[in-house]
Coordinates of C-alpha atoms in Angstrom, one line a residue:
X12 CA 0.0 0.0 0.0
X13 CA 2.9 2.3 0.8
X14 CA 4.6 1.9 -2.8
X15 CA 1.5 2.4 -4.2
X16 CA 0.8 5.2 -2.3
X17 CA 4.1 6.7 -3.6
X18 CA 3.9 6.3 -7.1
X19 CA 0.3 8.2 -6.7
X20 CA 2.4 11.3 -5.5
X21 CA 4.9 11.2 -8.1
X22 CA 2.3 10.9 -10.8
X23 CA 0.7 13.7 -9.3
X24 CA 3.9 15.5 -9.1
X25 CA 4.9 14.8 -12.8
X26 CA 1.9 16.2 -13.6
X27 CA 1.9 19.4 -12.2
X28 CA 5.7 20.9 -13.7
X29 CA 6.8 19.7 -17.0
X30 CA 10.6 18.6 -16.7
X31 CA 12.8 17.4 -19.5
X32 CA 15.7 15.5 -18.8
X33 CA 18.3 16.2 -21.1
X34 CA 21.8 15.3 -20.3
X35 CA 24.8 18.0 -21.0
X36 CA 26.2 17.3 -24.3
X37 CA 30.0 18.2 -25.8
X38 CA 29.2 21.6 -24.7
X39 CA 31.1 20.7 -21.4
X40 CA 34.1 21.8 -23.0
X41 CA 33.2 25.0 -23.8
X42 CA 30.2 25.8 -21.4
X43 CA 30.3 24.1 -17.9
X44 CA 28.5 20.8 -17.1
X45 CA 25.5 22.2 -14.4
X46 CA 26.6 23.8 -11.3
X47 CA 30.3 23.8 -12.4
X48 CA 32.1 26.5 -13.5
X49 CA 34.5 26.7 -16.0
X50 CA 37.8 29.2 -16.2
X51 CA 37.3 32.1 -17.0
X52 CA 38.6 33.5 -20.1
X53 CA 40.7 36.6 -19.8
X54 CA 39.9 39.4 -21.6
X55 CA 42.3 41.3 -23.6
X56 CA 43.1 45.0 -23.9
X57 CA 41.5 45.1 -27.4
X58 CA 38.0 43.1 -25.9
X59 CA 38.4 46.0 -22.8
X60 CA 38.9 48.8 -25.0
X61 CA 36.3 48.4 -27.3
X62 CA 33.4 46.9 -24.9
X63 CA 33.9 49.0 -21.8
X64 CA 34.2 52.9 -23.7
X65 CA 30.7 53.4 -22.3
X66 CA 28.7 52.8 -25.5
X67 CA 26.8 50.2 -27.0
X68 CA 27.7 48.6 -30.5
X69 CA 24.3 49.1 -33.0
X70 CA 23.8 47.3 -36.0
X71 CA 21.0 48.1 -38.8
X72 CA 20.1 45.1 -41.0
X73 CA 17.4 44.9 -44.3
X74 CA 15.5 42.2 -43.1
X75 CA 13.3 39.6 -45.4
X76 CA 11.0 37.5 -43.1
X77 CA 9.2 34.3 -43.9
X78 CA 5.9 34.8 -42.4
X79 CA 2.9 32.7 -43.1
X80 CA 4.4 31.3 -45.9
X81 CA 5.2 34.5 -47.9
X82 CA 8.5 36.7 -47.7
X83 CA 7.9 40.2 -45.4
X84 CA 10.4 42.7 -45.9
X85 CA 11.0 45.1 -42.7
X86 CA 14.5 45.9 -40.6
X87 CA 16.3 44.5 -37.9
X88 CA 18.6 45.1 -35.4
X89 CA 21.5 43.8 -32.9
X90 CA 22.2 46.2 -29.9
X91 CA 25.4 44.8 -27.9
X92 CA 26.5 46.3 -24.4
X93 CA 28.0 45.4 -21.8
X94 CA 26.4 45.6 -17.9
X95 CA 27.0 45.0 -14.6
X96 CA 24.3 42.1 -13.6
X97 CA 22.8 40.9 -10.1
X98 CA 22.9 36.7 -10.8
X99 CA 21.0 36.2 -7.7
X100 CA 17.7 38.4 -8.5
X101 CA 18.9 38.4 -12.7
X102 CA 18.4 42.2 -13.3
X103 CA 20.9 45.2 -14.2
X104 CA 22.5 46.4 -11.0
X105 CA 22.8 50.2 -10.2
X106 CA 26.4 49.9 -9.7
X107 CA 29.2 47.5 -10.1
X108 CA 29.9 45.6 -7.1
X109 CA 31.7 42.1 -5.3
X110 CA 28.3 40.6 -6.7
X111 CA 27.6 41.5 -10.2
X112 CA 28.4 39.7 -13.1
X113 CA 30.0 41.5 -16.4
X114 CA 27.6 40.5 -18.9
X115 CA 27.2 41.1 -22.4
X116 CA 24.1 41.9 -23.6
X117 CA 22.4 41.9 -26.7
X118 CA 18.6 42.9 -27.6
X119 CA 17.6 41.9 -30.9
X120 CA 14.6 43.1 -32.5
X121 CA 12.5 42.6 -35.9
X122 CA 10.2 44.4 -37.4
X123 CA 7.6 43.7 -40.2
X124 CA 4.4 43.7 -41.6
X125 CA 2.0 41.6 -42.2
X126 CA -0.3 42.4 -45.0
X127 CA -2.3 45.8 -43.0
X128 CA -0.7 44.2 -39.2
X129 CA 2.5 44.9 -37.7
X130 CA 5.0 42.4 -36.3
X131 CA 7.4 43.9 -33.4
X132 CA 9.9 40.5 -32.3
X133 CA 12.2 41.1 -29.4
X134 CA 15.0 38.8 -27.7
X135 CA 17.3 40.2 -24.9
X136 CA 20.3 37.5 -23.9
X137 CA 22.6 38.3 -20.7
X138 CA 26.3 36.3 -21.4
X139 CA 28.8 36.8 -18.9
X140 CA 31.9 37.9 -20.9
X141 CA 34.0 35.7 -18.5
X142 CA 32.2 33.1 -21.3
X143 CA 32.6 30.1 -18.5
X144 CA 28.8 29.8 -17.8
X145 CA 25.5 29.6 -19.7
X146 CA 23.6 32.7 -20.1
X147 CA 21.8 34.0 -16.8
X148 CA 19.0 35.2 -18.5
X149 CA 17.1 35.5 -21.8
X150 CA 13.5 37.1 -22.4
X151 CA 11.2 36.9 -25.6
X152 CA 8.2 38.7 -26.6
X153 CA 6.3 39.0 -30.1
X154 CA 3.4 41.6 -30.6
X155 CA 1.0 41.4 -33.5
X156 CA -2.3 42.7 -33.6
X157 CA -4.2 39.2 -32.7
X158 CA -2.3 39.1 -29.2
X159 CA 1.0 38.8 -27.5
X160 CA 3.8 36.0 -26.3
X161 CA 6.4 35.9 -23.8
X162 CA 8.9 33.7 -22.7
X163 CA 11.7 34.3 -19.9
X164 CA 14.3 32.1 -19.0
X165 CA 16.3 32.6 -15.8
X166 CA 19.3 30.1 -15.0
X167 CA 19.6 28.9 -11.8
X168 CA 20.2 25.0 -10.3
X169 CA 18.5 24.2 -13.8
X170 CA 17.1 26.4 -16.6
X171 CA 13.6 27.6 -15.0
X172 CA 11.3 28.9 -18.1
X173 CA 7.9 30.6 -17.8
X174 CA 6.2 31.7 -21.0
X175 CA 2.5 33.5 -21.5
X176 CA 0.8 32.8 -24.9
X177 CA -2.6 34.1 -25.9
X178 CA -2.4 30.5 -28.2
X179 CA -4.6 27.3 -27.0
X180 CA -2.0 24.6 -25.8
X181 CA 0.8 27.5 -25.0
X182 CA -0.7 30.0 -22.2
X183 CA 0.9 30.4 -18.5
X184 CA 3.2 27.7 -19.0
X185 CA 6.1 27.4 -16.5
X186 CA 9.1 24.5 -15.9
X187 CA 12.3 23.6 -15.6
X188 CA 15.5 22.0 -18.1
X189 CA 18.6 20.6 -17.6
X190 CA 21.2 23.0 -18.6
X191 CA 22.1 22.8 -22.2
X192 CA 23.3 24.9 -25.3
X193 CA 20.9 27.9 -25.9
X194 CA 20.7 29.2 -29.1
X195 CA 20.3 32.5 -27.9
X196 CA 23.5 32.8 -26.0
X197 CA 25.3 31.6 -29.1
X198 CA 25.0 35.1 -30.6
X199 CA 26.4 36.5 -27.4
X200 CA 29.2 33.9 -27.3
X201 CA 30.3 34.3 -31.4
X202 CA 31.3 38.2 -30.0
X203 CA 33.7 37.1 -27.7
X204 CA 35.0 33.7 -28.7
X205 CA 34.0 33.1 -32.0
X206 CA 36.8 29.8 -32.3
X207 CA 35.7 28.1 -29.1
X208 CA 31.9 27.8 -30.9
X209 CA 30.4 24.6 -29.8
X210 CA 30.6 22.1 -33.4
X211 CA 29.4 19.1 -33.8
X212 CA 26.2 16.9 -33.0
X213 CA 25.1 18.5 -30.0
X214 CA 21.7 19.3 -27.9
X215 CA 20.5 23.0 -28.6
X216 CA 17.5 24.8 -27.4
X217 CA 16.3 26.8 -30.4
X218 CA 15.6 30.1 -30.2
X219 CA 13.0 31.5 -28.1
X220 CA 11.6 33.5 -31.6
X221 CA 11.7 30.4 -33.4
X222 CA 9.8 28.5 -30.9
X223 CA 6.8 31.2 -30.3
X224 CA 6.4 31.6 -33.9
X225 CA 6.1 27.9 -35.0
X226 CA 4.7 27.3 -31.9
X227 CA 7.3 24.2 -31.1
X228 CA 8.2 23.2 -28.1
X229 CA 10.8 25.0 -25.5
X230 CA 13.2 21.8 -25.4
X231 CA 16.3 20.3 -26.6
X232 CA 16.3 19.2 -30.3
X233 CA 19.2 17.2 -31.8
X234 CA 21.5 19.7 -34.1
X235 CA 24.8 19.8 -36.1
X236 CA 26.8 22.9 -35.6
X237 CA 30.1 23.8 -38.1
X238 CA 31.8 26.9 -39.2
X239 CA 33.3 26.9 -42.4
X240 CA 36.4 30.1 -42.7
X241 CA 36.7 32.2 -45.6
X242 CA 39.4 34.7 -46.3
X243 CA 37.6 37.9 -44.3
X244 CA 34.4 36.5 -42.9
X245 CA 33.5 33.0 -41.2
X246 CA 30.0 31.7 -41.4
X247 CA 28.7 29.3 -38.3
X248 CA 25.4 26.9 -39.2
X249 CA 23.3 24.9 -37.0
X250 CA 20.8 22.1 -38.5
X251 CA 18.3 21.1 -36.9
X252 CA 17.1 17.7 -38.5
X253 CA 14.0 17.1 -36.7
X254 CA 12.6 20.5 -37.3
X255 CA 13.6 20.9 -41.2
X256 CA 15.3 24.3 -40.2
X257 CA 18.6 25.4 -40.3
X258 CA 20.5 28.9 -39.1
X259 CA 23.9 30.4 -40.9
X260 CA 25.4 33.2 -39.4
X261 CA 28.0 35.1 -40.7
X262 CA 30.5 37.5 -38.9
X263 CA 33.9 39.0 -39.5
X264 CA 37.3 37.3 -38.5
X265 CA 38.6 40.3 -37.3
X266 CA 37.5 41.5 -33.8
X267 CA 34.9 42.5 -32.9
X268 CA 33.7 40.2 -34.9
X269 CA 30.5 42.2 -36.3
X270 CA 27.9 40.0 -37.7
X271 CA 27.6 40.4 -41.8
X272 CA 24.5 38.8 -41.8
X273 CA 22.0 35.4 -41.1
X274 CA 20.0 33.3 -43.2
X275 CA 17.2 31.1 -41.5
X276 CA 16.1 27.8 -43.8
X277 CA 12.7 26.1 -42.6
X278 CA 13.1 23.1 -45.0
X279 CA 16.3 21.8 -45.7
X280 CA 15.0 20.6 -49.6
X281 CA 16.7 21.6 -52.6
X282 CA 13.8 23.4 -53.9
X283 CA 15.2 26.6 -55.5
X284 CA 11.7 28.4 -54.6
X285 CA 12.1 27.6 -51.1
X286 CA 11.6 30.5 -48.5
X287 CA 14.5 31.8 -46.7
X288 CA 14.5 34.2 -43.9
X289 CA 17.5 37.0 -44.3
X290 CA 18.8 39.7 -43.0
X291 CA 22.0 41.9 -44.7
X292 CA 23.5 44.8 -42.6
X293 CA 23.2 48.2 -43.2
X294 CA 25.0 50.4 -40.4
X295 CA 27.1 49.7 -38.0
X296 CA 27.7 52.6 -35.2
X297 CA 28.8 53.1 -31.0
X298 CA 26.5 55.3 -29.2
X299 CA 25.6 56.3 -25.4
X300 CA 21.8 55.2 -27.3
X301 CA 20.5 55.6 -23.6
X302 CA 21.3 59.2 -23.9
X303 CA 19.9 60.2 -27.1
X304 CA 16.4 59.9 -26.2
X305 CA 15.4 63.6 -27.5
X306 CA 13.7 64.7 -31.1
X307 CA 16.8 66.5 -31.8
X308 CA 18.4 63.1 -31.9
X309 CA 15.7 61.3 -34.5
X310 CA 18.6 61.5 -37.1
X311 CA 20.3 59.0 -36.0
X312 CA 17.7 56.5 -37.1
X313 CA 18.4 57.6 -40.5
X314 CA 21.7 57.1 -40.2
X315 CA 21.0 53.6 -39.2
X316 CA 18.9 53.5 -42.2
X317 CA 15.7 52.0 -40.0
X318 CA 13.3 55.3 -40.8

């Protein structure tokens, strides 16, 4: 009666938080196996000079989104900076201090339209630039004019997602992974140490973006990652077999390592009419953005070439 009495409460208890079990994969290497850390790397003058001048890197890019089975065209953008984070509570601190975290940040948006609706996609990643852990923190929301998603991820003993979804089957969902490669943080990760990428066949969580949109589950899928090396720029691809979609990114060998561009592939045929998600840059500039917050200051967005 006891036993059976037991294996009443742990159905009971399966049921209530979804859990995936998904072992640490060849990641170890580069990112630590859960609740170890890894050396930090050691940043040089050039990574100091350039990241901490007080200014975020922003990058403008034409953007050609598959949406609904038809190409949108609209802009994008990468904002990188670097902050002083609280791990414990997983927001920006005031001031640096014996118990922040350097991070780098980046906050990608998109935006398009659909036929007379907009699209407004934004993903914010925290790395630490010590690049010995996985990202402490990454948040997703999409707006559109039938409704609105979200889904934050915050990394503690395990990876402990929440995500709100206006769709049937998706709303006021929250649970816990085992710590594994986000795709998120690999965007973060190509700006500091572009040759230590993770390669191979490998466990990734696809983006949160990519999730929300084809409404697939927040989980481990089984990937190959590569980078193949040109003469100037590099480009790094991950395939994910089981969802038909793959992700090239390509970025500078020189640092900082600015990213040139991305191309996201949601069927791996050989059809030449296939649809292809792209996005080309436009501008590249440093700026104090935070600062430039008056009218006076609206040319800048033509210089970024996103009026």
């Amino acid at each position: 009666m006891r036993i059976l009495i037991s294996l009443l409460c742990l159905s009971l208890v399966s049921c209530d938080k979804k859990t995936t079990d998904t072992t640490d994969t060849s990641i170890a290497s580069i990112l630590p196996v859960e609740n170890t850390l890894a050396t930090e790397k050691e940043l040089s003058e050039e990574f100091k000079n350039y990241w901490y001048a007080g200014k975020a890197e922003i990058t403008s890019y034409a953007l050609e989104q598959v949406r609904y089975g038809e190409l949108r065209k609209g802009t994008a953008a990468l904002i990188y900076v670097t902050e002083d984070f609280l791990p414990d509570i997983q927001v920006k601190a005031n001031q640096k201090s014996a118990s922040t975290v350097s991070v780098l940040k980046l906050n990608a948006t998109k935006k398009f339209n659909t036929g007379i609706y907009p699209y407004s996609i934004m993903q914010s990643t925290f790395y630490p630039v010590s690049d010995n852990q996985h990202a402490l923190k990454i948040s997703s929301s999409i707006q559109e004019w039938c409704g609105q998603v979200y889904a934050q991820l915050n990394t503690k003993e395990k990876f402990e997602i929440l995500s709100h979804s206006y769709f049937q089957g998706e709303a006021d969902q929250t649970f816990s992974l085992k710590k594994t490669i986000l795709e998120n943080e690999l965007w973060t990760k190509l700006r500091i140490a572009p040759n230590d990428m993770p390669q191979g066949e490998l466990f990734i969580i696809p983006s949160f973006e990519y999730c929300r949109l084809f409404h697939k589950e927040i989980q481990p899928y089984s990937a190959n990652a590569k980078i193949e090396k040109q003469q100037d720029f590099s480009t790094y691809t991950i395939t994910y077999p089981e969802l038909s979609r793959s992700l090239a990114i390509t970025f500078s060998n020189k640092f900082p390592y600015e990213i040139e561009s991305w191309t996201e592939r949601y069927s791996l045929t050989d059809t030449t009419d296939a649809l292809v998600t792209k996005a080309t840059r436009l501008k590249t500039i440093t700026s104090d953005y935070w600062s430039k917050n008056g009218t006076r200051h609206d040319a800048l967005r033509d210089t970024l070439k996103l009026n």
